[in-house]
C-alpha positions as CSV (number, residue, x, y, z in Angstrom):
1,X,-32.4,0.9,34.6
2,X,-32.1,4.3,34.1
3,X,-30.3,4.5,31.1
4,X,-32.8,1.9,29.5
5,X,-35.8,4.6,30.5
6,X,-33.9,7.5,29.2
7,X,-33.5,5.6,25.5
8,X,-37.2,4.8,25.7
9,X,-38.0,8.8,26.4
10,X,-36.1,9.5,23.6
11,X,-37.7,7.1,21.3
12,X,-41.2,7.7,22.3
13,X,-40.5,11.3,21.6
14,X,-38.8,10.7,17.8
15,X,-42.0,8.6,17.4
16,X,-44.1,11.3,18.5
17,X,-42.2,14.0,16.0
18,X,-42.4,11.2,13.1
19,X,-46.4,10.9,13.4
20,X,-47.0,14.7,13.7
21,X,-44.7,14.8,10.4
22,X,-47.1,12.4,9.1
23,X,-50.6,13.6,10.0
24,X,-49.5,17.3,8.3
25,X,-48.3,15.8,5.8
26,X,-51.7,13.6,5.6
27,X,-53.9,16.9,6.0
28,X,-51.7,18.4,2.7
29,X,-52.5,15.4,0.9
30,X,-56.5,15.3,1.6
31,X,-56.5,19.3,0.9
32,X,-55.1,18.8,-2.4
33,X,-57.9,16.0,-3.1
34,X,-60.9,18.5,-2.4
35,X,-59.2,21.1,-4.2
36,X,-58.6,18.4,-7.2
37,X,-62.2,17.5,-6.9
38,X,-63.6,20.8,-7.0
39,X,-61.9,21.5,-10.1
40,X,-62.9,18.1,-11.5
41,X,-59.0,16.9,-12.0
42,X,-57.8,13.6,-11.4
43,X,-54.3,14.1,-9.8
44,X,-51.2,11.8,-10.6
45,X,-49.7,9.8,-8.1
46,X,-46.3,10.9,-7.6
47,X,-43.6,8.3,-5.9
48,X,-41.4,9.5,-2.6
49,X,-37.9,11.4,-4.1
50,X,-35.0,9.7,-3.2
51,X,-34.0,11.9,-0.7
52,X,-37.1,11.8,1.2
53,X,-36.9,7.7,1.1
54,X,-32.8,8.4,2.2
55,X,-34.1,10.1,4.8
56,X,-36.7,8.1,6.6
57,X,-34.4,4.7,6.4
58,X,-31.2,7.1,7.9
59,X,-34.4,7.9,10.6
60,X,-35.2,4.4,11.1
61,X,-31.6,3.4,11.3
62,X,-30.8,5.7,14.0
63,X,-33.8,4.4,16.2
64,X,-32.2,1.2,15.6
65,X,-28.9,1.8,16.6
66,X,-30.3,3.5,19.8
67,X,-32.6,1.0,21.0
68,X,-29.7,-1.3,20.5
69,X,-26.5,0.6,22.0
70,X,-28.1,2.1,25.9
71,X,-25.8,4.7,26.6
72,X,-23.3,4.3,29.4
73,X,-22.1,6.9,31.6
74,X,-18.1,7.5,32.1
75,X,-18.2,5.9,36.1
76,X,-19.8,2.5,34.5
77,X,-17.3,2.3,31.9
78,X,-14.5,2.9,34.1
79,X,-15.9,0.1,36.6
80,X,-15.9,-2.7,33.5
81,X,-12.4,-1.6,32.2
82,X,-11.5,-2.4,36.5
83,X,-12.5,-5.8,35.4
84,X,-10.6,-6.0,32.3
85,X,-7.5,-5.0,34.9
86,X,-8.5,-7.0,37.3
87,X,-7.8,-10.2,35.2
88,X,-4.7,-9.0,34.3
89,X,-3.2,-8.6,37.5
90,X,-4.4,-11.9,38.5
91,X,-2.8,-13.5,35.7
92,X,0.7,-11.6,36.7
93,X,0.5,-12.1,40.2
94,X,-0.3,-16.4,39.3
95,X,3.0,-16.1,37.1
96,X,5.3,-14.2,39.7
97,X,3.9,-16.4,42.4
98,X,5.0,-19.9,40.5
99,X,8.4,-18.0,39.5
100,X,8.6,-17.4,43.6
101,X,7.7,-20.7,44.4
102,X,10.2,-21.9,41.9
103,X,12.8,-20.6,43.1
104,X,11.9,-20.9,47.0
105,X,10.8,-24.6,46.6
106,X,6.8,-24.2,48.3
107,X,5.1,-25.9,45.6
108,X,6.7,-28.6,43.3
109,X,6.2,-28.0,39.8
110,X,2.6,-30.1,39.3
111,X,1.3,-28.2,41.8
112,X,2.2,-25.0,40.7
113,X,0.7,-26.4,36.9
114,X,-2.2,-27.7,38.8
115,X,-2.9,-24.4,40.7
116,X,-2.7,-22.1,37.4
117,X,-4.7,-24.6,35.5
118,X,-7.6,-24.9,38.1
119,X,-7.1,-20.9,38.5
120,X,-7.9,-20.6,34.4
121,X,-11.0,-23.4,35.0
122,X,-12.3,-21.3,37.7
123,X,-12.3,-18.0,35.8
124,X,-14.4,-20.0,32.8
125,X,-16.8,-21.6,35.2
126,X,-16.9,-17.8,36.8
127,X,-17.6,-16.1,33.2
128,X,-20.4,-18.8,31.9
129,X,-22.3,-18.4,35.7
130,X,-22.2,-14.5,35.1
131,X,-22.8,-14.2,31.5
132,X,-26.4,-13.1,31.3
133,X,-26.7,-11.1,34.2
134,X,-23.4,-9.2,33.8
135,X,-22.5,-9.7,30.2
136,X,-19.2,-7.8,30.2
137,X,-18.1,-8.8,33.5
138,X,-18.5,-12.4,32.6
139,X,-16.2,-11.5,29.0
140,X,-13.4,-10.6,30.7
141,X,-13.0,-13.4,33.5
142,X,-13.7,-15.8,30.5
143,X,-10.5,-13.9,28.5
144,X,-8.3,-15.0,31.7
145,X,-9.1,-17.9,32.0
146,X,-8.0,-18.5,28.6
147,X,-4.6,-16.2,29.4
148,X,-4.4,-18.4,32.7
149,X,-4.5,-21.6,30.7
150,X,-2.4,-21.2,28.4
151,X,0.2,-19.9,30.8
152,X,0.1,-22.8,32.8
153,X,0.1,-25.4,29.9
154,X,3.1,-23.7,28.2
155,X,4.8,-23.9,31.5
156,X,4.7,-27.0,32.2
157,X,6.6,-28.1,29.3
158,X,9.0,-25.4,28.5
159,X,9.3,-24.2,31.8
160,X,8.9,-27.7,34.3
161,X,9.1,-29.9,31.4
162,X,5.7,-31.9,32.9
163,X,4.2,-32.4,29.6
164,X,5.7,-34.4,26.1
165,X,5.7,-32.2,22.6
166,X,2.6,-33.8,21.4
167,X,0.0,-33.8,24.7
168,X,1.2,-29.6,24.8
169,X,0.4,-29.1,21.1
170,X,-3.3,-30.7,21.4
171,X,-4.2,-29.0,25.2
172,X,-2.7,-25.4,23.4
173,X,-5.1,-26.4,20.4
174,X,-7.8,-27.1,22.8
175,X,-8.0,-24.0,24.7
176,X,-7.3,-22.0,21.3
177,X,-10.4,-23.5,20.1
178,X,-12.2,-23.2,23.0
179,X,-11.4,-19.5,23.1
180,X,-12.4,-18.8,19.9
181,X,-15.6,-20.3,20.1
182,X,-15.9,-18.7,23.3
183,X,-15.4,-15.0,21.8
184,X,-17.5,-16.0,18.5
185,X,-20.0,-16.7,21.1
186,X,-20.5,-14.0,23.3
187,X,-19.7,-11.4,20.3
188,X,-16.9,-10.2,22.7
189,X,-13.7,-9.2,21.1
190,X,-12.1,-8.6,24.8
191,X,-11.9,-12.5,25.6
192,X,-10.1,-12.8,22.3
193,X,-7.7,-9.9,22.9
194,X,-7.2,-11.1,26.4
195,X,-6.8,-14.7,25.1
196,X,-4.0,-13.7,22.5
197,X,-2.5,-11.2,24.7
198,X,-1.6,-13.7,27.3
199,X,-0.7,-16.4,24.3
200,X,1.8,-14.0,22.9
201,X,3.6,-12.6,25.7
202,X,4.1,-16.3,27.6
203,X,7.3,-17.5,25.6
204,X,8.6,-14.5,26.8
205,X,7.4,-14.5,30.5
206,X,8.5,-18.5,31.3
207,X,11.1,-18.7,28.2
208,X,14.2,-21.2,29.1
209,X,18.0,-19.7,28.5
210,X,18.3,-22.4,25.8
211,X,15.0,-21.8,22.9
212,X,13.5,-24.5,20.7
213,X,12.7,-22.7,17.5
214,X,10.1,-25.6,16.6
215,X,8.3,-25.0,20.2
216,X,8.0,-21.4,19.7
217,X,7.2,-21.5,16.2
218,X,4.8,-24.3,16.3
219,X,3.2,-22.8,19.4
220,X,2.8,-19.6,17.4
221,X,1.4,-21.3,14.5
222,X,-1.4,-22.2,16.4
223,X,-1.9,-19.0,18.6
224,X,-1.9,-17.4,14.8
225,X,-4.7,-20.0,13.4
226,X,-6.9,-19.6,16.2
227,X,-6.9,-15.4,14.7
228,X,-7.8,-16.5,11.8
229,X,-10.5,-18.9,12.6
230,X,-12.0,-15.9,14.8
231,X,-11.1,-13.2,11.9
232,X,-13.5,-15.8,9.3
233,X,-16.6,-15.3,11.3
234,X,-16.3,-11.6,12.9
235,X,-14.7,-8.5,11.4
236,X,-12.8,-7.3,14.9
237,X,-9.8,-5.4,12.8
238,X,-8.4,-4.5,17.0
239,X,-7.8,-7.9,17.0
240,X,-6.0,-9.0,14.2
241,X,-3.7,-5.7,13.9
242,X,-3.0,-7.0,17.9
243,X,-2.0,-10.5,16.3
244,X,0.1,-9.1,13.7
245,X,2.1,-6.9,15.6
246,X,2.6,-9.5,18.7
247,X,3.9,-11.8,15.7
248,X,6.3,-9.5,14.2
249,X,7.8,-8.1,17.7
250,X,8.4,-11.8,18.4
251,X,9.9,-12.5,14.7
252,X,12.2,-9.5,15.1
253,X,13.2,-10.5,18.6
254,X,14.4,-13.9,17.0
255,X,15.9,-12.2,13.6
256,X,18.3,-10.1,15.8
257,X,18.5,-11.8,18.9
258,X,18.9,-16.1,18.3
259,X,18.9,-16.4,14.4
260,X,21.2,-18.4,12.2
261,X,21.6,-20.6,9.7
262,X,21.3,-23.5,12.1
263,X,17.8,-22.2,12.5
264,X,17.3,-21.9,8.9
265,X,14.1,-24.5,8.2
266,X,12.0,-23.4,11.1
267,X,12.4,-20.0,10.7
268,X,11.1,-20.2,7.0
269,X,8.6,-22.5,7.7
270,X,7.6,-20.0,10.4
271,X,7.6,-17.4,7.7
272,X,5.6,-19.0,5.2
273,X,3.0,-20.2,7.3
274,X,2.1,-16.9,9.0
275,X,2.1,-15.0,5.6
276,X,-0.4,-17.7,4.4
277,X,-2.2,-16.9,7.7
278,X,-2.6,-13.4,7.6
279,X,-3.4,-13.5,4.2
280,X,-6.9,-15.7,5.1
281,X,-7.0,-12.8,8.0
282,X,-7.1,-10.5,5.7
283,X,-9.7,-11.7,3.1
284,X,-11.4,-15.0,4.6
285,X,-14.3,-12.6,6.3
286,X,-14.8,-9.7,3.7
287,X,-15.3,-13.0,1.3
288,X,-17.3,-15.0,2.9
289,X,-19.9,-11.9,3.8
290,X,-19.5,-10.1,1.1
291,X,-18.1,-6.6,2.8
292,X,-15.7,-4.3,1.3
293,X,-12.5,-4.2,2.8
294,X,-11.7,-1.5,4.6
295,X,-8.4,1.2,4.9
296,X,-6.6,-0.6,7.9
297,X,-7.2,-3.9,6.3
298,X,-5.9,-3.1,3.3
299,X,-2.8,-1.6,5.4
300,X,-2.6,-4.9,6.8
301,X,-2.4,-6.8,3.7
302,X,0.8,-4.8,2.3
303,X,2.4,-5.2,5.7
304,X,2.5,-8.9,5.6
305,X,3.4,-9.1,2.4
306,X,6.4,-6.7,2.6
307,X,7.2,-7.4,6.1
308,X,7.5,-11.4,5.3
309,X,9.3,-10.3,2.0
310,X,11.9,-8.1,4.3
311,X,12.1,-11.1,7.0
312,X,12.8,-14.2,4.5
313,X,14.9,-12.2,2.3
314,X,17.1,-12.3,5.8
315,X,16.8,-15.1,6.3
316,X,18.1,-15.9,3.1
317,X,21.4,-13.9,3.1
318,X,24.0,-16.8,2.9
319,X,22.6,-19.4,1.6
320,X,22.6,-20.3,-2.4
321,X,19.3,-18.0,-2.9
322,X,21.2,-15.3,-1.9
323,X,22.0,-14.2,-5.6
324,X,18.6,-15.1,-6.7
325,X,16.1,-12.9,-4.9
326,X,15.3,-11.1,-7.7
327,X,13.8,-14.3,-8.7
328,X,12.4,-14.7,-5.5
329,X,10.5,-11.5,-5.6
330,X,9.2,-12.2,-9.1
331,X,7.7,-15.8,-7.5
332,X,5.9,-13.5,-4.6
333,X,4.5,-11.4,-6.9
334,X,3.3,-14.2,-9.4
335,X,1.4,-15.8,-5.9
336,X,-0.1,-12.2,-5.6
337,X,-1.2,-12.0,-8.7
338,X,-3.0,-15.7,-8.7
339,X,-4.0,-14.7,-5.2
340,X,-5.8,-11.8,-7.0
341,X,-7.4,-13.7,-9.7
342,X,-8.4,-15.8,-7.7
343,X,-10.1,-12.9,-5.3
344,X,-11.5,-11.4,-8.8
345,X,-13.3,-14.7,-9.5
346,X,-15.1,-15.0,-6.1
347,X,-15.6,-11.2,-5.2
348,X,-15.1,-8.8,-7.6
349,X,-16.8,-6.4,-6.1
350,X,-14.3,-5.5,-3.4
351,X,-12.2,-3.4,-5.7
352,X,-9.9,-2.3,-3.0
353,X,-8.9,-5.3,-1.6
354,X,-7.7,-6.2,-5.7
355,X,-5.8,-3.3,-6.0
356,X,-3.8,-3.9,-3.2
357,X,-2.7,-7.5,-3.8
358,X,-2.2,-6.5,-7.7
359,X,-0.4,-3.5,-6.7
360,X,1.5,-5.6,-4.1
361,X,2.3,-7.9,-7.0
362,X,3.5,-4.6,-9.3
363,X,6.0,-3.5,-6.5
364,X,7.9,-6.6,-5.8
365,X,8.0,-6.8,-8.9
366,X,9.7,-3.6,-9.3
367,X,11.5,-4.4,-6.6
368,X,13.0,-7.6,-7.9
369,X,15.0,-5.9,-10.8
370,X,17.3,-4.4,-9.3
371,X,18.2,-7.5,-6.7
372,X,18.6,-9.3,-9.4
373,X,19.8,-6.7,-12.6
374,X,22.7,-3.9,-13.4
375,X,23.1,-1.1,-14.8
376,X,21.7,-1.2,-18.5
377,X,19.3,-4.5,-17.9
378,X,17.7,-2.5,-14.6
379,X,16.9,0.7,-16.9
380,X,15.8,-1.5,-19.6
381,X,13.5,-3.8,-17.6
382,X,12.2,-1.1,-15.1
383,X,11.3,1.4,-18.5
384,X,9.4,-2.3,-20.4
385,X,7.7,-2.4,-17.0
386,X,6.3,1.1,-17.0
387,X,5.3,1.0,-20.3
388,X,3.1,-2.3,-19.7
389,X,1.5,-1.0,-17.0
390,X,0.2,1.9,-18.0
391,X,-1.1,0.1,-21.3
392,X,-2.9,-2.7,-19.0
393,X,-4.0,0.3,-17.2
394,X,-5.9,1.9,-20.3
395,X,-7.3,-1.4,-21.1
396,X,-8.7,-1.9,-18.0
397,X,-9.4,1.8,-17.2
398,X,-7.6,1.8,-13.9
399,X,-5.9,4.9,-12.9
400,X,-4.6,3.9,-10.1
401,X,-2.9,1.0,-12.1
402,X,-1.7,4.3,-14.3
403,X,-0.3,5.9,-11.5
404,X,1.5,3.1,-10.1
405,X,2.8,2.9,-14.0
406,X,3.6,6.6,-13.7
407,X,5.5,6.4,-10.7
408,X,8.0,3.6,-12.1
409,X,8.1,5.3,-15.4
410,X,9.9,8.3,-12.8
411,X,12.2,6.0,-11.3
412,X,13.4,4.0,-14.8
413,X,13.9,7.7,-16.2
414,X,15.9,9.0,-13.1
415,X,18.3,5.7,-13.5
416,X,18.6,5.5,-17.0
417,X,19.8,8.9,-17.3
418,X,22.2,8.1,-14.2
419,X,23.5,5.4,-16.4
420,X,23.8,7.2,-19.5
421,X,25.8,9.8,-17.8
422,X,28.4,7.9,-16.5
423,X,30.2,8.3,-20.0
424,X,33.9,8.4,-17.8
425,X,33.2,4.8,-16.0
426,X,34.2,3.2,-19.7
427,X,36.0,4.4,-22.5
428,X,32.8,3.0,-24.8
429,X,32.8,3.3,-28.7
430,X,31.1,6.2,-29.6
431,X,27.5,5.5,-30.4
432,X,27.8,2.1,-30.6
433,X,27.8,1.2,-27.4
434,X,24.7,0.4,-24.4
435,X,24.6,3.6,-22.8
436,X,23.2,4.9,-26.2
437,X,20.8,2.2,-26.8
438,X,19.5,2.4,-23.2
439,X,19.1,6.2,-23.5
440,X,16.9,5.9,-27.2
441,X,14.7,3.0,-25.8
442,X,13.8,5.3,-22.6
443,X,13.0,8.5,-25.4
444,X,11.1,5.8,-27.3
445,X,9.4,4.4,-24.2
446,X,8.6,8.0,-22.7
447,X,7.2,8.9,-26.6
448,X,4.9,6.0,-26.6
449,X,3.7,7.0,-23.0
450,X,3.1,10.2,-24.0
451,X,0.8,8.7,-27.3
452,X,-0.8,6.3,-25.1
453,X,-1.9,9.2,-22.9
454,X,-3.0,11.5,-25.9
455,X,-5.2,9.0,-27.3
456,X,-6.9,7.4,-24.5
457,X,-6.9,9.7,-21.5
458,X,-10.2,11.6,-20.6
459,X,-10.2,15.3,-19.9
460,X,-8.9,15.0,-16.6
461,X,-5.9,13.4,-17.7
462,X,-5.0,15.3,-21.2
463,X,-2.5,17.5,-19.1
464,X,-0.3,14.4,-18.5
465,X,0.0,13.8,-21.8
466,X,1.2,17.4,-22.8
467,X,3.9,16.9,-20.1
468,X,4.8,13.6,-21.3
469,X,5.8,14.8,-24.7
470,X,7.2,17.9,-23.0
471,X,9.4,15.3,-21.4
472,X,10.1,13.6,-24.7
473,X,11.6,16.9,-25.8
474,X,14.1,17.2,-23.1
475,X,15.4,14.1,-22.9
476,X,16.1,13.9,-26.8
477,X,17.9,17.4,-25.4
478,X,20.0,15.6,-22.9
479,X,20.9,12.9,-24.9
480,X,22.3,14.9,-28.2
481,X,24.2,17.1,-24.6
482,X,25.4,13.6,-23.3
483,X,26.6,12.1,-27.0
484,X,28.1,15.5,-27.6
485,X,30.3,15.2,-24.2
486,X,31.0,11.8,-24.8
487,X,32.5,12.6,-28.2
488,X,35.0,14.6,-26.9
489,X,36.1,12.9,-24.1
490,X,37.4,10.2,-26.0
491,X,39.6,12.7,-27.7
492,X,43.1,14.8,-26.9
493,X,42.7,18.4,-28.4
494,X,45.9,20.1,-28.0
495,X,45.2,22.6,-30.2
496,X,43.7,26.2,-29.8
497,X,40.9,25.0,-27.5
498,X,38.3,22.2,-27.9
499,X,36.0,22.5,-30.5
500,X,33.4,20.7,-28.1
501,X,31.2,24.2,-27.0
502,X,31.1,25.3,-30.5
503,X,29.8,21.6,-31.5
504,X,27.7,21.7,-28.6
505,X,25.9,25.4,-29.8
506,X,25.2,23.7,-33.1
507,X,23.7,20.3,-31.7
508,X,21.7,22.4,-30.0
509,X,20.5,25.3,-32.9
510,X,20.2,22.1,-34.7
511,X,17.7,20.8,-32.5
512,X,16.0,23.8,-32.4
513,X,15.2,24.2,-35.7
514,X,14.1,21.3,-35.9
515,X,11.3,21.6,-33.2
516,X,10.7,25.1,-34.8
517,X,10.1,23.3,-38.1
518,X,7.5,21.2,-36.8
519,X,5.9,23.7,-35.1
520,X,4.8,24.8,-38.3
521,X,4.2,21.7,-40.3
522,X,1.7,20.8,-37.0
523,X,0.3,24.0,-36.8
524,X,1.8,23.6,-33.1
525,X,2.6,27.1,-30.9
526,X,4.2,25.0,-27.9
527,X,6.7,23.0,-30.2
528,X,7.5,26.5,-32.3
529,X,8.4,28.3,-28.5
530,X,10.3,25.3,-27.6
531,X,12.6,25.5,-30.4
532,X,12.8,29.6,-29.8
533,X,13.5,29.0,-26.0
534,X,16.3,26.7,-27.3
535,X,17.4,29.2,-29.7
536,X,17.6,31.9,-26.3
537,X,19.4,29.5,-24.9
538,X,22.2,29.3,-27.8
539,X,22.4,33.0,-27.9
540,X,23.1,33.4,-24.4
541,X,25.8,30.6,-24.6
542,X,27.5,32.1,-27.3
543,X,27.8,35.5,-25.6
544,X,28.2,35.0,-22.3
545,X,30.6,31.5,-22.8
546,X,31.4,30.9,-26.0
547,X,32.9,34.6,-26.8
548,X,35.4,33.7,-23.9
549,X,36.6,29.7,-24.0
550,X,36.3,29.7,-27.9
551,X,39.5,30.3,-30.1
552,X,39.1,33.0,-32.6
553,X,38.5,30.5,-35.6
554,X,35.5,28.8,-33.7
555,X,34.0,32.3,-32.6
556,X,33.7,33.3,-36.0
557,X,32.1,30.1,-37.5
558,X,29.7,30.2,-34.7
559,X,28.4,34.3,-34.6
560,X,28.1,33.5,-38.7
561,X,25.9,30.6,-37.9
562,X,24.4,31.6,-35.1
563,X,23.6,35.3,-37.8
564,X,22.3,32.6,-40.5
565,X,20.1,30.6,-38.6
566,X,18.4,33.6,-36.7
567,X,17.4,35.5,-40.4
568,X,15.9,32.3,-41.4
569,X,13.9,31.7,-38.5
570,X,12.8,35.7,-38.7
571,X,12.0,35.4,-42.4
572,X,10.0,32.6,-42.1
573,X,7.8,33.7,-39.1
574,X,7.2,36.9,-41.9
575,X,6.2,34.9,-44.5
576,X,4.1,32.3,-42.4
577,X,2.5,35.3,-39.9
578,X,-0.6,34.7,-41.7
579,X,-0.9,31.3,-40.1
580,X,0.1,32.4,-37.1
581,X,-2.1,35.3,-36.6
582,X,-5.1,32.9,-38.1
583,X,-4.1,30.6,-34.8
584,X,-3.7,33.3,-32.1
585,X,-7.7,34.7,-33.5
586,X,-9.0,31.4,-33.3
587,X,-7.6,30.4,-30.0
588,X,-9.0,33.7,-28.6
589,X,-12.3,32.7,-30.4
């Protein structure tokens, strides 16, 4: 009672601030009017800012919320969480007596069902007589009676064997339903977590030396639906990250612990069904109500998909799918992808729940080639994917889809060059061979990138491209490098010493002169101090490496080139220095 006439205090005084706001503001208002009238001007109504309007609903809000939410003091609190504690022991007390009866032979095993089944009726009839006077204190004994039931109903058939298949699979249905609509009801999320607690951790608590997959799977197909039928009609994200994680510890527990191939069929069916689950967890409110999703759902929808991924792909190893999962990523990802669509069509408007099932769809697929590819059919189908995404991600102006495109465009690089390196695994013809065709298609792919970026990408974004073709650049470098290598080691030089350094110098003045030369023709500064870093880079070699390992022949061909090539470059930055000077002015301009 107190509480309730402190809230009131505090509104009456808000309301009492909020009308001597308004009366000054009133008085500004009517001395504007006699000033407008004594000057004979007709003043122009002018609408409420935004920010004023902002204001007085954030205002009205927050009255709202208080009138709505009393504020309750630390020793109340503590006394309703005593109840919530309360019910727990109970339960645990009601499971080791019937275990201590058991074994000490008191109570046959009806009675002992009987007991923990008029226990559970007892706590209902206890929560529904106490629900409008003491609201909370009538949620929890209605969440144990719901743990108490399905204790007792599980027990008796796994446990006492009391019950056939079929009667337990309609009572556990019952009492699901009946606890949903119970925490649907009452708003409370506390019966449902005390509900699914005590679901979740019976099997474990009464389990027999000897499991039934098709008990404990079908038992937690139902624990599972009765989340979801909850999840569709209140947004209680406690409750469902409970669910989820109960289910996996379970599923890893079996994985590790009683799984094989024997199992095969109920396990996967298992598998399936929760992931179809969790998915209608995951969406079936935000659609229906039209909300956003939010971060820890979002989590939650990449978990199950990954984790189910991780789980069936084990249960798979063995079997004639075994060598196919590649495929059997690619088949997730297609049902993400329809899943999205099909999201798209409904709600589009939740742009953060699409990204994550189409971004869950882009990373199995990813992950799929290399399950299912080597060596040059990985690099070729991981660099095809990065180049589609980023173009899907331009036409649909997504850079997060670019990202994602961005980051497998790093990966396909990082093995493609790993695989073009590997020159000394096979004695390939030189050129003609997969290694070389691999490494031009990811230049090729990077280049197009790199244009894709140029053309299309905003301000923010122009950097990337600049690195992109920066990137170009050094991989043509590597792969002239590589060829170079792979020359030579296909052949016995005897002789003096190998020619392959001094080939390698002039590959790589070669190349520099080459980016020098378009430097000009483009009018370009960055290209022109590439190809004279390059050109630093030769000099350096030739002295400090080259006037050591070469033989006396190579040494002179290569300081007479190496003379050559730097008087041309030096004549022609004297006769273009006009140009260049005209660019330096105009960039400082």
């Amino acid at each position: 009672m107190e509480n309730e006439i402190k809230v009131l205090q505090e509104q009456v005084t808000e309301l009492s601030r909020t009308v001597e706001d308004l009366q000054s503001r009133l008085e500004l208002i009517e001395d504007r009017k006699k000033a407008n009238l004594a000057l004979g001007t007709k003043p122009e109504p002018r609408p409420l800012a935004e920010k004023t309007i902002g204001t007085l609903k954030e205002k009205r809000k927050e009255l709202q919320t208080k009138a709505k939410r009393p504020r309750v003091n630390l020793e109340l609190r503590l006394g309703q969480m005593l109840n919530r504690l309360g019910v727990v022991a109970l339960i645990v007390g009601l499971a080791i007596f019937l275990k201590y009866s058991f074994d000490n032979q008191w109570i046959g095993p009806t009675g002992r069902i009987i007991l923990g089944m008029l226990l559970g009726v007892g706590l209902w009839a206890g929560g529904e007589y106490t629900k409008k006077k003491y609201p909370r204190y009538a949620q929890g004994l209605l969440g144990g009676g719901s743990l108490a039931m399905f204790f007792s109903i599980y027990a008796g058939y796994s446990f006492y064997d009391l019950f056939s298949q079929v009667a337990t699979f309609i009572v556990l249905v019952v009492i699901m339903a009946l606890t949903v609509v119970m925490a649907v009801r009452h708003d409370a999320m506390v019966i449902g977590v005390l509900g699914i607690i005590g679901g979740y951790l019976t099997p474990f608590m009464v389990g027999s030396n000897d499991p039934n997959p098709w008990v404990l799977f079908t038992y937690l197909t139902i624990l599972t639906a009765g989340v979801l039928g909850v999840s569709s009609s209140r947004k209680w994200i406690l409750f469902n990250y409970l669910s989820f994680f109960f289910n996996q510890a379970i599923i890893l527990f079996w994985m590790f612990a009683e799984f094989d191939l024997g199992y095969l069929t109920p396990t996967m069916l298992f598998l399936v069904v929760t992931f179809v689950l969790y998915v209608g967890i995951t969406t079936a409110y935000n659609i229906r109500q039209r909300k956003l999703s939010t971060t820890a759902e979002t989590i939650l929808m990449g978990l199950n998909a990954f984790l189910f991924f991780a789980w069936s792909a084990t249960a798979l190893e063995g079997t004639i799918i075994d060598g196919y999962m590649g495929f059997y990523a690619i088949f997730l990802a297609c049902c993400y992808i329809y899943l999205g669509r099909t999201v798209y069509t409904v709600y589009k408007d939740d742009k953060k729940q699409l990204f994550v099932l189409f971004g869950t769809a882009l990373v199995l697929i990813t992950i799929a080639m290399p399950l299912q590819l080597k060596e040059h059919y990985l690099s070729i189908a991981w660099l095809t994917e990065a180049l589609s995404v980023i173009f899907i991600s331009f036409k649909l102006s997504s850079k997060k889809l670019r990202f994602g495109g961005l980051i497998i465009l790093a990966i396909a690089l990082m093995s493609t060059w790993e695989f073009v390196d590997s020159w000394w695994m096979n004695k390939e013809m030189f050129l003609l061979n997969y290694r070389t065709l691999v490494g031009l298609y990811a230049i090729v792919v990077t280049g197009l990138v790199a244009w894709l970026y140029a053309q299309n990408a905003g301000e923010d974004e122009k950097p990337l491209a600049f690195i992109l073709q920066g990137v170009v650049l050094m991989e043509v470098f590597i792969f002239l490098t590589m060829q170079n290598s792979h020359f030579f080691s296909m052949k016995d030089y005897d002789f003096l010493l190998s020619p392959e350094q001094l080939s390698l110098s002039g590959i790589w003045m070669l190349y520099a002169i080459v980016l020098f030369t378009l430097g000009l023709k483009k009018n370009n500064r960055y290209l022109r101090f590439g190809g004279l870093g390059l050109i630093g880079i030769v000099i350096a070699k030739a002295f400090f490496v080259d006037l050591d390992d070469l033989a006396t022949i190579y040494k002179i061909v290569l300081f007479i080139i190496l003379g050559l090539c730097l008087l041309g470059v030096s004549f022609v930055y004297q006769k273009k220095k006009d140009i260049i000077i005209g660019e330096d002015s105009e960039e400082e301009m």
